[in-house]
CSV table of C-alpha atoms and ligand atoms in Angstrom, one decimal:
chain,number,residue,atom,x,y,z
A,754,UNK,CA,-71.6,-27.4,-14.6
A,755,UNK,CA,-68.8,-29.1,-13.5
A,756,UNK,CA,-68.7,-29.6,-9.5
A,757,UNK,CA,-65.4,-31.5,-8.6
A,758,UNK,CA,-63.3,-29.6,-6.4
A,759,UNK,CA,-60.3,-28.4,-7.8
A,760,UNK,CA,-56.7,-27.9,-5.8
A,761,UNK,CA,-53.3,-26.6,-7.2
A,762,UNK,CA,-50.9,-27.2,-4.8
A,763,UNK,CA,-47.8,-24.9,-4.8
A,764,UNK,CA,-44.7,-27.2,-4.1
A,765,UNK,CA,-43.8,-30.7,-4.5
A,766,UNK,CA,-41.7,-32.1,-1.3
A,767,UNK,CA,-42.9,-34.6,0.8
A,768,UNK,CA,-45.9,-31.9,2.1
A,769,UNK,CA,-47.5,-30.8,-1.0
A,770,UNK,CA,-47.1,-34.5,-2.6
A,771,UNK,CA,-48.7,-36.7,0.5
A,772,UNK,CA,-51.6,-33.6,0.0
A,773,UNK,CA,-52.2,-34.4,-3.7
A,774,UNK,CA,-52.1,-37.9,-3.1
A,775,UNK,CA,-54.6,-37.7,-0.2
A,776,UNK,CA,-57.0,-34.8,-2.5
A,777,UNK,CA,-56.9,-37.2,-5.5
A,778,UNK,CA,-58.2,-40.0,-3.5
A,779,UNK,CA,-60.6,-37.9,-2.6
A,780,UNK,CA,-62.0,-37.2,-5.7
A,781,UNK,CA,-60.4,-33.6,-5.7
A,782,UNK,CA,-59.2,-32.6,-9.1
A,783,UNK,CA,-55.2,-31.7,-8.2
A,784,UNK,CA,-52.6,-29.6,-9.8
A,785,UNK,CA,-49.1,-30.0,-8.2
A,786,UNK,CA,-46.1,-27.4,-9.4
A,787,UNK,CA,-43.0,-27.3,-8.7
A,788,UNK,CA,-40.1,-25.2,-9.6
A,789,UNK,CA,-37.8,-27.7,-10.6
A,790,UNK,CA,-38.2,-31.4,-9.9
A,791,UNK,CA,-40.5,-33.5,-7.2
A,792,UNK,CA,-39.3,-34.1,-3.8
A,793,UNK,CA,-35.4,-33.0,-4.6
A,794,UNK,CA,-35.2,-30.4,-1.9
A,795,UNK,CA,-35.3,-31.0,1.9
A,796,UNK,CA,-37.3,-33.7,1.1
A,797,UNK,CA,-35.0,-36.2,0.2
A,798,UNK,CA,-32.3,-34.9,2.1
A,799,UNK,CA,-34.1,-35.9,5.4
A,800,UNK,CA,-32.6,-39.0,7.6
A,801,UNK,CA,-36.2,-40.3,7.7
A,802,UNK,CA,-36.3,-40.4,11.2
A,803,UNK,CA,-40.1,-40.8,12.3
A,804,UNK,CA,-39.6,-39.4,15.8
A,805,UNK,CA,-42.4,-38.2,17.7
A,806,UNK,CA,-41.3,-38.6,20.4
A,807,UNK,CA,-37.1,-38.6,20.5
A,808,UNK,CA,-37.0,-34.7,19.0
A,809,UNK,CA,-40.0,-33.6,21.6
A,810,UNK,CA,-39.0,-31.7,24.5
A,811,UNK,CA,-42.7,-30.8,26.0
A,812,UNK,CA,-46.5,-31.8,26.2
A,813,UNK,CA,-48.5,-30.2,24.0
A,814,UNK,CA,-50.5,-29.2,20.3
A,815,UNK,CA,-46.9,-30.0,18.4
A,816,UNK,CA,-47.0,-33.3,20.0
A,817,UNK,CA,-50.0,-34.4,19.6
A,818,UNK,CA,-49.6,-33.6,15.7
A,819,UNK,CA,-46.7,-36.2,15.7
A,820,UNK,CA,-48.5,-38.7,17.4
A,821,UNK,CA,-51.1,-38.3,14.6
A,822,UNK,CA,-48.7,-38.7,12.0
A,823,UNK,CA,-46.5,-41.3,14.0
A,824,UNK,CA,-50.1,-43.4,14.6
A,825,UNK,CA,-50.3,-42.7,10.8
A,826,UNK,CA,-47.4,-44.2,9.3
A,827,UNK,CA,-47.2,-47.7,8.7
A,828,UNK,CA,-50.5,-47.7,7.5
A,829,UNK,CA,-49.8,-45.4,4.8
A,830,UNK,CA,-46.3,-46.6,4.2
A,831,UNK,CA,-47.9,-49.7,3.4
A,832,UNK,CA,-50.8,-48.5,1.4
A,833,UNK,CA,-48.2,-46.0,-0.7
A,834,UNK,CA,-46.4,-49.3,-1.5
A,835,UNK,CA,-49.4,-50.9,-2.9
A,836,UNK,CA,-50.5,-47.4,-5.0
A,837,UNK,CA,-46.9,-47.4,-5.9
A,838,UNK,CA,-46.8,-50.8,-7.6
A,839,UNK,CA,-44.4,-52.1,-5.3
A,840,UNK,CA,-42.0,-49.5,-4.5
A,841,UNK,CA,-41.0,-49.8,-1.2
A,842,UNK,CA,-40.2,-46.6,1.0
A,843,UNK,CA,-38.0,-49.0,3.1
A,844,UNK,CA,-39.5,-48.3,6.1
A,845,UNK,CA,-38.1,-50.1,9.4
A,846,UNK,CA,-40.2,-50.7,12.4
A,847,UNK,CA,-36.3,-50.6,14.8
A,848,UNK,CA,-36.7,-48.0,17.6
A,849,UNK,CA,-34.5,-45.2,18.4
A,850,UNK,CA,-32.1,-44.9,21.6
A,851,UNK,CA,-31.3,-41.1,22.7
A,852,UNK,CA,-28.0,-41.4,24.7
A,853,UNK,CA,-27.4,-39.8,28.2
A,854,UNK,CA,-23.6,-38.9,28.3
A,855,UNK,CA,-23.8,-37.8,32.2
A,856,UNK,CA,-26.3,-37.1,35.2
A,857,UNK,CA,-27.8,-33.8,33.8
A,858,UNK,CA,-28.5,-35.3,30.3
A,859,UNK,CA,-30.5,-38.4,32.6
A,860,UNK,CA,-32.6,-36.0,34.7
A,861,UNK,CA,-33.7,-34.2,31.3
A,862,UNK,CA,-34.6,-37.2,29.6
A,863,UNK,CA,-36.3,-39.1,32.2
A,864,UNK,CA,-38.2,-35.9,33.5
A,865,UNK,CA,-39.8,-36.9,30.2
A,866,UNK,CA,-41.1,-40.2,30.8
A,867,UNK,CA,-44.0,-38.0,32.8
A,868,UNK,CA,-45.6,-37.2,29.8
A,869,UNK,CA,-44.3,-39.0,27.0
A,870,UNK,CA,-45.5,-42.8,25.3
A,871,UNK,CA,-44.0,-45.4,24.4
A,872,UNK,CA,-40.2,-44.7,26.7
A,873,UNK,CA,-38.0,-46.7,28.4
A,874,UNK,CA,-35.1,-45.5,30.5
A,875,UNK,CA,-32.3,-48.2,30.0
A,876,UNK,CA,-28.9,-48.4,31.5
A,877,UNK,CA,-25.7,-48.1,29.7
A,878,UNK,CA,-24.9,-51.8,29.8
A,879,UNK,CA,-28.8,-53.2,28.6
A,880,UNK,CA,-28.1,-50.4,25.8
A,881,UNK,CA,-24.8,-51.9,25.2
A,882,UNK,CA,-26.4,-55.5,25.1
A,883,UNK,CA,-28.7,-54.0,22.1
A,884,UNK,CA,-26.0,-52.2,20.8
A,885,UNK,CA,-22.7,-53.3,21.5
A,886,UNK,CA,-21.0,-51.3,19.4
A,887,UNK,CA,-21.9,-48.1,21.7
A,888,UNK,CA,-18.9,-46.6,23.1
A,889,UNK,CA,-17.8,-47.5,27.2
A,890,UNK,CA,-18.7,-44.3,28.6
A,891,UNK,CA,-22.4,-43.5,28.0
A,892,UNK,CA,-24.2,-43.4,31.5
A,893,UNK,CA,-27.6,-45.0,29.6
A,894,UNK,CA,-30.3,-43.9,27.7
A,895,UNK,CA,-34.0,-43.9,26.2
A,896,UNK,CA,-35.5,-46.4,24.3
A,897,UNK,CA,-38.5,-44.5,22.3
A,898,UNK,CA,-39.7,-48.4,20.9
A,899,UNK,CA,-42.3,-46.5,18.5
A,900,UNK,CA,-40.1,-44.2,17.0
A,901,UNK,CA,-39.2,-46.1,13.6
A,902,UNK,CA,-37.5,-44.8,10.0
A,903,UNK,CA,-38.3,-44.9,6.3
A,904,UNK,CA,-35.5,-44.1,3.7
A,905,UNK,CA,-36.5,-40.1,2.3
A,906,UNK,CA,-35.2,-41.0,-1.1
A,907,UNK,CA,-37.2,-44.1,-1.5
A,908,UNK,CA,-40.3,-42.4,0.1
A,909,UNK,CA,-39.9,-40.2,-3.1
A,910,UNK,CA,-40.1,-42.7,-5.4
A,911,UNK,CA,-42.9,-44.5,-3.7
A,912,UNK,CA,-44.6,-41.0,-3.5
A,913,UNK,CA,-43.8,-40.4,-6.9
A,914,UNK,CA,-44.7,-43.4,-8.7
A,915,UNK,CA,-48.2,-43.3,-6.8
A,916,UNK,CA,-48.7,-40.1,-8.0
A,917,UNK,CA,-48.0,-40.8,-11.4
A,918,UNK,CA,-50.9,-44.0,-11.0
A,919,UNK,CA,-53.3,-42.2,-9.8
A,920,UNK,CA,-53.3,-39.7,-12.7
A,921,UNK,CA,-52.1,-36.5,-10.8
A,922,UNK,CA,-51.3,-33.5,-12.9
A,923,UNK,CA,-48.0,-33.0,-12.0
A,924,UNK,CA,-45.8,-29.5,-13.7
A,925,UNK,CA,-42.7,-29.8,-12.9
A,926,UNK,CA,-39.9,-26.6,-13.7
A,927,UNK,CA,-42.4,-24.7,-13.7
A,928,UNK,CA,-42.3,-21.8,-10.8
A,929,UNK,CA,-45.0,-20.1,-9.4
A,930,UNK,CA,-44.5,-16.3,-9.3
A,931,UNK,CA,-47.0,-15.2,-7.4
A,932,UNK,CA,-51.2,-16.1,-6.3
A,933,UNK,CA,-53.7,-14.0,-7.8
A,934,UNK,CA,-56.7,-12.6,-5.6
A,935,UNK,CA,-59.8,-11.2,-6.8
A,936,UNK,CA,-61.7,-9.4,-4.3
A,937,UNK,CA,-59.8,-10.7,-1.4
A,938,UNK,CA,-59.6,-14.2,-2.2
A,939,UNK,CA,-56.5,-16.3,-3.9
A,940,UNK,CA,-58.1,-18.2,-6.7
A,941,UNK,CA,-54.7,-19.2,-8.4
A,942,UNK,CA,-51.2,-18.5,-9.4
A,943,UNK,CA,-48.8,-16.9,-12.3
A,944,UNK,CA,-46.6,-19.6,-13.3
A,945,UNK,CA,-43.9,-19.7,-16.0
A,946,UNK,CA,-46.5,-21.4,-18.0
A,947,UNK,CA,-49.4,-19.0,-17.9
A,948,UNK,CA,-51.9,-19.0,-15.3
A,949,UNK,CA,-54.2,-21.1,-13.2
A,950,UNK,CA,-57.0,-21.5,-11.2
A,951,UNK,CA,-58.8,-23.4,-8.7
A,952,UNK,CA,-60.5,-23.5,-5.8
A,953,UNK,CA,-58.3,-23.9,-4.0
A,954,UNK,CA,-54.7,-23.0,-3.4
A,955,UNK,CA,-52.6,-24.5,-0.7
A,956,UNK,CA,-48.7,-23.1,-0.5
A,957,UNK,CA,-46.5,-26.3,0.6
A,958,UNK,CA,-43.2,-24.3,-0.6
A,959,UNK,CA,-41.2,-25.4,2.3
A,960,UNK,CA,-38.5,-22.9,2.7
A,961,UNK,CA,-39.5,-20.7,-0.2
A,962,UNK,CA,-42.6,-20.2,1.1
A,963,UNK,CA,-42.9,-16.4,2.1
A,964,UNK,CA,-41.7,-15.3,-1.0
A,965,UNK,CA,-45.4,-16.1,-2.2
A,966,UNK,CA,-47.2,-15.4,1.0
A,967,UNK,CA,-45.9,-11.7,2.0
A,968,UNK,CA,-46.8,-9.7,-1.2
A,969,UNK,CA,-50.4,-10.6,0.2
A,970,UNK,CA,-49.4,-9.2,3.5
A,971,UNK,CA,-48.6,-12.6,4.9
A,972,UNK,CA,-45.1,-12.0,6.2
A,973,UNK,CA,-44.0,-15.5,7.6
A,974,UNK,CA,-41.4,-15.5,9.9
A,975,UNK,CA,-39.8,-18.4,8.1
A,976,UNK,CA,-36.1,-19.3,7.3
A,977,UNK,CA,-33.8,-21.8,5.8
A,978,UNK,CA,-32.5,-24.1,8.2
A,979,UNK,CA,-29.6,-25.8,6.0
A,980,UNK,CA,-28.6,-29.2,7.2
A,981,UNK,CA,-25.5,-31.0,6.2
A,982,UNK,CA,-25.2,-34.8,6.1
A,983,UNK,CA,-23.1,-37.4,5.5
A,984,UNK,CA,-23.0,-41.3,4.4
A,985,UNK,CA,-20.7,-43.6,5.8
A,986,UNK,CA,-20.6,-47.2,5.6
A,987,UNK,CA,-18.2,-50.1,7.5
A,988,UNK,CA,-16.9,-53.3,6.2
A,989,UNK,CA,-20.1,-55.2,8.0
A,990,UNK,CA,-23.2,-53.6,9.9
A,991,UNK,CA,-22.7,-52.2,13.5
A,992,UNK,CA,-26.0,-51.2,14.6
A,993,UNK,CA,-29.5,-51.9,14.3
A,994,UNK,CA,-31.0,-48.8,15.9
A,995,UNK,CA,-30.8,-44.7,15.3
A,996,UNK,CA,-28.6,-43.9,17.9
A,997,UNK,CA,-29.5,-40.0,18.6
A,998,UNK,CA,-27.8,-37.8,20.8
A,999,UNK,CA,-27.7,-34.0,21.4
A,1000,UNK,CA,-27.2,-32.1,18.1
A,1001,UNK,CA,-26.6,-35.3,16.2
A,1002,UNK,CA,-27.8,-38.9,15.1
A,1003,UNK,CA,-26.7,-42.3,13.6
A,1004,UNK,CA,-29.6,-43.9,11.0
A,1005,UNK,CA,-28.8,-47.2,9.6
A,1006,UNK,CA,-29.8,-47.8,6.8
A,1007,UNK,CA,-30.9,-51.0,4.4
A,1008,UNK,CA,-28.1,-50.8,2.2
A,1009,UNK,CA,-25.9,-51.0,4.9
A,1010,UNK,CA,-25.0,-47.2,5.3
A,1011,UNK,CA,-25.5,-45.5,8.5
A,1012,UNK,CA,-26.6,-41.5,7.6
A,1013,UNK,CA,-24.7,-39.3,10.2
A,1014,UNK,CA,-26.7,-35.7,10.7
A,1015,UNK,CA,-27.3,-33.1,11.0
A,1016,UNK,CA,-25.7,-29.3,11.3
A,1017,UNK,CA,-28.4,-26.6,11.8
A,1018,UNK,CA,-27.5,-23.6,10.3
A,1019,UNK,CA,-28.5,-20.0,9.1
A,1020,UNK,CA,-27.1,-19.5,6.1
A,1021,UNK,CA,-29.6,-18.5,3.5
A,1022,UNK,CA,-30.3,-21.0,0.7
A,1023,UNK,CA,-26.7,-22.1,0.6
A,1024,UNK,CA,-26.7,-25.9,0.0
A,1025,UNK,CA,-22.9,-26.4,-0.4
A,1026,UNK,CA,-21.5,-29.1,2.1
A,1027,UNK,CA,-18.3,-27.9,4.1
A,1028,UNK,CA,-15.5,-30.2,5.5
A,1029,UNK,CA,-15.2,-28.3,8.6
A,1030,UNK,CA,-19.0,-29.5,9.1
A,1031,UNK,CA,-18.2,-33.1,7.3
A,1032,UNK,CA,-15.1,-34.2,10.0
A,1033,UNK,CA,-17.2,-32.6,13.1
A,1034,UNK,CA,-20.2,-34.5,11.9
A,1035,UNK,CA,-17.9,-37.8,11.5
A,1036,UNK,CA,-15.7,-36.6,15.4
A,1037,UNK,CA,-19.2,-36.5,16.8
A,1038,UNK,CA,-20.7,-40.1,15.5
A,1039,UNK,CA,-17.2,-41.5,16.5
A,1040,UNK,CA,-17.3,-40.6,20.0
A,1041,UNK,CA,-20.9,-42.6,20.0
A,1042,UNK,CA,-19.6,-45.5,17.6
A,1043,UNK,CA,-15.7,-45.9,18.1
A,1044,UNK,CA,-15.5,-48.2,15.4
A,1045,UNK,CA,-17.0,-45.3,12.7
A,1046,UNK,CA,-13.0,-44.4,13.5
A,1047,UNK,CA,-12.2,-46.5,10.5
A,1048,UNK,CA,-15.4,-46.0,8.2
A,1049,UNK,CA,-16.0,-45.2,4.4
A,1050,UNK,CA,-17.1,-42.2,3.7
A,1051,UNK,CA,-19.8,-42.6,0.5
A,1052,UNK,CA,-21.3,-39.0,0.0
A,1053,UNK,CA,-22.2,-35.6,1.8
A,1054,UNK,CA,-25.1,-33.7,0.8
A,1055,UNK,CA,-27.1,-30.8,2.3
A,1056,UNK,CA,-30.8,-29.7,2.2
A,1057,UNK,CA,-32.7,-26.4,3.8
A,1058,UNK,CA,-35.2,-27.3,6.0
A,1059,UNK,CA,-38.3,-24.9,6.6
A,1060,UNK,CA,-38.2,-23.4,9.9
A,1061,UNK,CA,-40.4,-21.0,11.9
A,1062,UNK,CA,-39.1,-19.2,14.7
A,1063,UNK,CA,-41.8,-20.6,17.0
A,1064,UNK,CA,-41.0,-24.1,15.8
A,1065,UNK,CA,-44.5,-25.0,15.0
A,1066,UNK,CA,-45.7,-25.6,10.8
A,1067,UNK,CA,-48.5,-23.4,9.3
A,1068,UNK,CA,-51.1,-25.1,8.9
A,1069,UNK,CA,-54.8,-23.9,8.5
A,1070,UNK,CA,-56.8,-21.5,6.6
A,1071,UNK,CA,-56.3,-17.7,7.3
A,1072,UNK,CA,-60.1,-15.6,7.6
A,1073,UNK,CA,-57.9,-12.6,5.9
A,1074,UNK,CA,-57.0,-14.7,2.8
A,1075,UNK,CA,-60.0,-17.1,2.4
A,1076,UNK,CA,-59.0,-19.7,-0.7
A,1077,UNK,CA,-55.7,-20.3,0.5
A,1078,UNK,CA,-54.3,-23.1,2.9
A,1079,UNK,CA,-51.3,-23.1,4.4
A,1080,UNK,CA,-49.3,-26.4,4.8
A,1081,UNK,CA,-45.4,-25.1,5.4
A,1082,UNK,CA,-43.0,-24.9,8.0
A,1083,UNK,CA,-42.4,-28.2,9.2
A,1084,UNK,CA,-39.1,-27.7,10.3
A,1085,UNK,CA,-37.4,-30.8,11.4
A,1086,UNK,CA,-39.9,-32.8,11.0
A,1087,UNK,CA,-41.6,-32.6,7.5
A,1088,UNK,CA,-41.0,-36.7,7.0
A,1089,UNK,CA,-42.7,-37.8,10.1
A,1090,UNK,CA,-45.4,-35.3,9.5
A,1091,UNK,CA,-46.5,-36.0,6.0
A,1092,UNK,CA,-49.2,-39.1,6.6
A,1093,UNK,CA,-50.9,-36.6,9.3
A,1094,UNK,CA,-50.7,-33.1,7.4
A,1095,UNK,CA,-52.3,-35.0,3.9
A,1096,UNK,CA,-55.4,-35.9,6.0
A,1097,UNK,CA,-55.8,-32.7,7.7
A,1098,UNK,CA,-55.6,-30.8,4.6
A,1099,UNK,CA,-57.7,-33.2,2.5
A,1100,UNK,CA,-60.3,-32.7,5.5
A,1101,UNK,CA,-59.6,-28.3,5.5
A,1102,UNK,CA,-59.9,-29.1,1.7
A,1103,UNK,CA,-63.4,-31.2,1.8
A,1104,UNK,CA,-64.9,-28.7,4.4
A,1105,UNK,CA,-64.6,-31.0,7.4
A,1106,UNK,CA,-63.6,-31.1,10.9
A,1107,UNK,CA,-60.4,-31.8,11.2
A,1108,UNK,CA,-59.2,-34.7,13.3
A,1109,UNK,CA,-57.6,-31.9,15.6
A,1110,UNK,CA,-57.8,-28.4,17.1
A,1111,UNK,CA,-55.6,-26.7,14.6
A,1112,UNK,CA,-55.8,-23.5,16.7
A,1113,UNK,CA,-51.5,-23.7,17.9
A,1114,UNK,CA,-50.6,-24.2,14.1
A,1115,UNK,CA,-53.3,-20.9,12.8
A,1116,UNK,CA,-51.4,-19.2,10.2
A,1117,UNK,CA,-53.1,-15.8,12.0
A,1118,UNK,CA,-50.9,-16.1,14.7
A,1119,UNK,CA,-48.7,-14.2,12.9
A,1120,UNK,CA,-50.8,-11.4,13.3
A,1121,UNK,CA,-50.3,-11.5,16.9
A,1122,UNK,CA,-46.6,-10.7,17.1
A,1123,UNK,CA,-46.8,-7.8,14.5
A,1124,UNK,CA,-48.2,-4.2,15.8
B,1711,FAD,C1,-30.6,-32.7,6.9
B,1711,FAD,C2,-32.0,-32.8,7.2
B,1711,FAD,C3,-32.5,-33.9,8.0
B,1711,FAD,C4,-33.8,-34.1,8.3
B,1711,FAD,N1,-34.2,-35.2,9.0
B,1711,FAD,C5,-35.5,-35.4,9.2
B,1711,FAD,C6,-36.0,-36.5,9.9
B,1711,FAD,O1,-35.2,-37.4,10.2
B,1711,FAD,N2,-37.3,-36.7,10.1
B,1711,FAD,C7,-38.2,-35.8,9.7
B,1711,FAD,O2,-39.4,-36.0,9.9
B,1711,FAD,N3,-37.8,-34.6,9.0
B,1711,FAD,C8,-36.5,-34.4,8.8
B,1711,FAD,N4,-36.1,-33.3,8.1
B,1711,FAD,C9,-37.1,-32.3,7.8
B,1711,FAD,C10,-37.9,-32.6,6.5
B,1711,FAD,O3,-37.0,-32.9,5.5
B,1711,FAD,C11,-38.7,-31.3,6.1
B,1711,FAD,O4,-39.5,-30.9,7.2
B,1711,FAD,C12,-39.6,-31.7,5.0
B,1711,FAD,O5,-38.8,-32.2,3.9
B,1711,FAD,C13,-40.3,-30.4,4.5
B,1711,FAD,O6,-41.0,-30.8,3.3
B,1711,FAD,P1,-41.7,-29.7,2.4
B,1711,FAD,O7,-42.4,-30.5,1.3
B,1711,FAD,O8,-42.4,-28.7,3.2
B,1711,FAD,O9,-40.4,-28.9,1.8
B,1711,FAD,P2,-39.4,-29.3,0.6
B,1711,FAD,O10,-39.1,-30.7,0.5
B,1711,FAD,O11,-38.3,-28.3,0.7
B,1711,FAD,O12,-40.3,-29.0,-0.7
B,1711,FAD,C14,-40.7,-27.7,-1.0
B,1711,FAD,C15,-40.9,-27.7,-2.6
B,1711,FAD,O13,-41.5,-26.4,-2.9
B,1711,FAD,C16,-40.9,-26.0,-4.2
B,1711,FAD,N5,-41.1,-24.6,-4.4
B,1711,FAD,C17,-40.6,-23.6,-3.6
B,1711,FAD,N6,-41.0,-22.4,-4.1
B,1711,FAD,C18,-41.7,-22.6,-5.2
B,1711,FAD,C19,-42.3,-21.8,-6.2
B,1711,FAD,N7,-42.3,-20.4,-6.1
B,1711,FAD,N8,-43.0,-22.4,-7.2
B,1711,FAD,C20,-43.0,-23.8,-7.4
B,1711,FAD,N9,-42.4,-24.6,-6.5
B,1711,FAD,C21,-41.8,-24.0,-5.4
B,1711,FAD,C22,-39.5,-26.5,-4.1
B,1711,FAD,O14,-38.8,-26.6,-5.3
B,1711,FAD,C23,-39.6,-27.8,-3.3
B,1711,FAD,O15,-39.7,-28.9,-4.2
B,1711,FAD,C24,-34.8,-33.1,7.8
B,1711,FAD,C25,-34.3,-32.1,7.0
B,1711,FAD,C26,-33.0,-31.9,6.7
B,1711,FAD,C27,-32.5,-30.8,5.8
């Protein structure tokens, strides 16, 4: 009889790929599918910011979660590298400075400092000291020291090429209709290819997600959150730190490009890039960085993140549907997130206790809003 676990995972972004990784190592026997290729969707076309703290408005289960992950990272950045063979995810240990432009944006952020690790308030001209190339008239800002970056698209290919070493069945263009249950449990999919089965099936389709969870009554209140980016790049660097503001940031990047992001939108799984959203994107970074007046533009791009209205992922086992785990909805923050979900899932997976209360992130509580 053969007794090693067995897991198909249904998606292959950064979520469902950290999992696999994290099951093989285990010793669970994984299955990843995808409907096209690995990690092309929101996955790679994330700024990379890993910031638990900078994008975190309040105490609570969501923070925490980040922290795990944040507390995470370099460790597993490092060891991907090594399972890679040397592919680095280009991960730089540079903090991240969220500008205050007047009085009301101070209060807010400092109000913070209450709570929140690893903050420092700084004033406009220590920022500028950092970061000269700041514009005049920002009153100051927070310093969130811990709050680094890895490159998305390198992350993939570390990811990827682990993957690959570690002998992961990977099926790529290959689409998952739907999961099959038998007597109230999921016990695998219908793909293109025919179907499979496991012991385990755990949905990490990002924003495609529902379209596999509600014909098993699971109606996710998830949606596409489309994010439109650009790439620009000076004649010589100008900053060393993300400079983040309200509704936009600044990443520099190792080659030299700074990645200017993002729009939030609704608009269905529409991925085209707009100027409209382009020259506001580029008006908004200039005001921060005068001198991005005069950059290069080197590409646009867009990518649908998976949001939930209640901003929190799905992430647990549902009593109704036992057999499935859910790992979706991670919303803005999929890229800091991955080191953390992988080891709660592998631990859901093995039949331990996770390293958290999982109760804020039950997929149930859908259950509660619906009559
Ligand atoms: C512009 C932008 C900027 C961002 N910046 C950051 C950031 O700085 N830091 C951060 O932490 N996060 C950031 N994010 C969020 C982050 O990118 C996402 O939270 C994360 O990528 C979600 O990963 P995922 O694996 O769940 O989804 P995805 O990467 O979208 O992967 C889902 C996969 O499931 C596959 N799939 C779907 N349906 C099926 C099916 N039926 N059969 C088979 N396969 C299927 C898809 O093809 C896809 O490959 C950003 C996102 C965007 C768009």
């Amino acid at each position: 009889m053969n007794s090693t676990p067995t897991a198909i995972i249904v998606g292959g972004g950064i979520i469902g790929s950290t999992i696999a990784l994290d099951l093989i190592r285990a010793g669970v026997q994984c299955t990843i599918i995808d409907k096209g290729a690995l990690l092309q969707e929101a996955s790679t076309a994330a700024a990379g910011m890993l910031g638990a703290q900078v994008e975190i408005h309040q105490p609570g289960a969501f923070y925490e979660l980040c922290r795990l992950s944040q507390l995470l990272y370099r460790g597993w950045a490092d060891e991907l590298e090594q399972l890679s063979g040397g592919v680095s995810p280009q991960y730089i240990n540079q903090g991240i400075l969220r500008i205050a432009w007047n009085e009301e944006d101070e209060v807010e952020l400092k109000s913070r400092l209450a709570w929140i690790q690893d903050a420092e308030w700084m004033e406009a001209e220590a920022m500028r000291e950092w970061e000269p190339a700041i514009a005049s008239n920002v009153r100051g800002g927070m310093y969130f020291a811990k709050d680094h970056q890895v490159h998305p698209v390198y992350l993939a290919k570390t990811l990827q090429a682990a993957l690959h070493k570690q002998g992961c069945d990977i099926r790529e263009w290959t689409p998952v209709f739907n999961l099959i249950e038998r007597s109230g449990r999921v016990v695998g999919v219908r793909t293109s290819e025919g179907e499979l089965y496991a012991d385990q099936v755990i949905v990490c389709a990002g924003a495609w997600s529902n379209a596999l969870t509600e014909p098993l009554g699971f109606r996710l209140p998830m949606f596409p959150s489309k994010g439109q980016c650009i790439s620009v790049k000076t004649t010589a660097p100008i900053i060393k730190k993300t400079i983040f503001t309200k509704g936009g940031y600044i990443v520099p990047k190792q080659d030299g490009t700074m990645l200017i992001g993002a729009t939030q939108e609704e608009a269905g799984f529409d991925k085209r890039c707009h100027v409209s959203a382009v020259s506001a994107l580029h008006a908004k970074a200039a005001t921060l960085l005068p001198a991005l007046e005069q950059a290069e533009l080197v590409s646009t791009w867009a990518g649908l993140r998976p949001g939930t209205r209640d901003g929190l992922p799905y992430l647990g086992i549902s009593s109704k549907l036992p057999g499935l785990i859910f790992s979706t909805g991670h919303y803005r923050n999929g890229i800091l997130l991955a080191p953390g979900t992988g080891k709660l899932v592998r631990q859901l997976v093995l039949g331990q206790q996770p390293d958290m209360d999982l109760t804020a992130f039950a997929p149930d509580r859908i259950f509660a809003t619906v009559e």
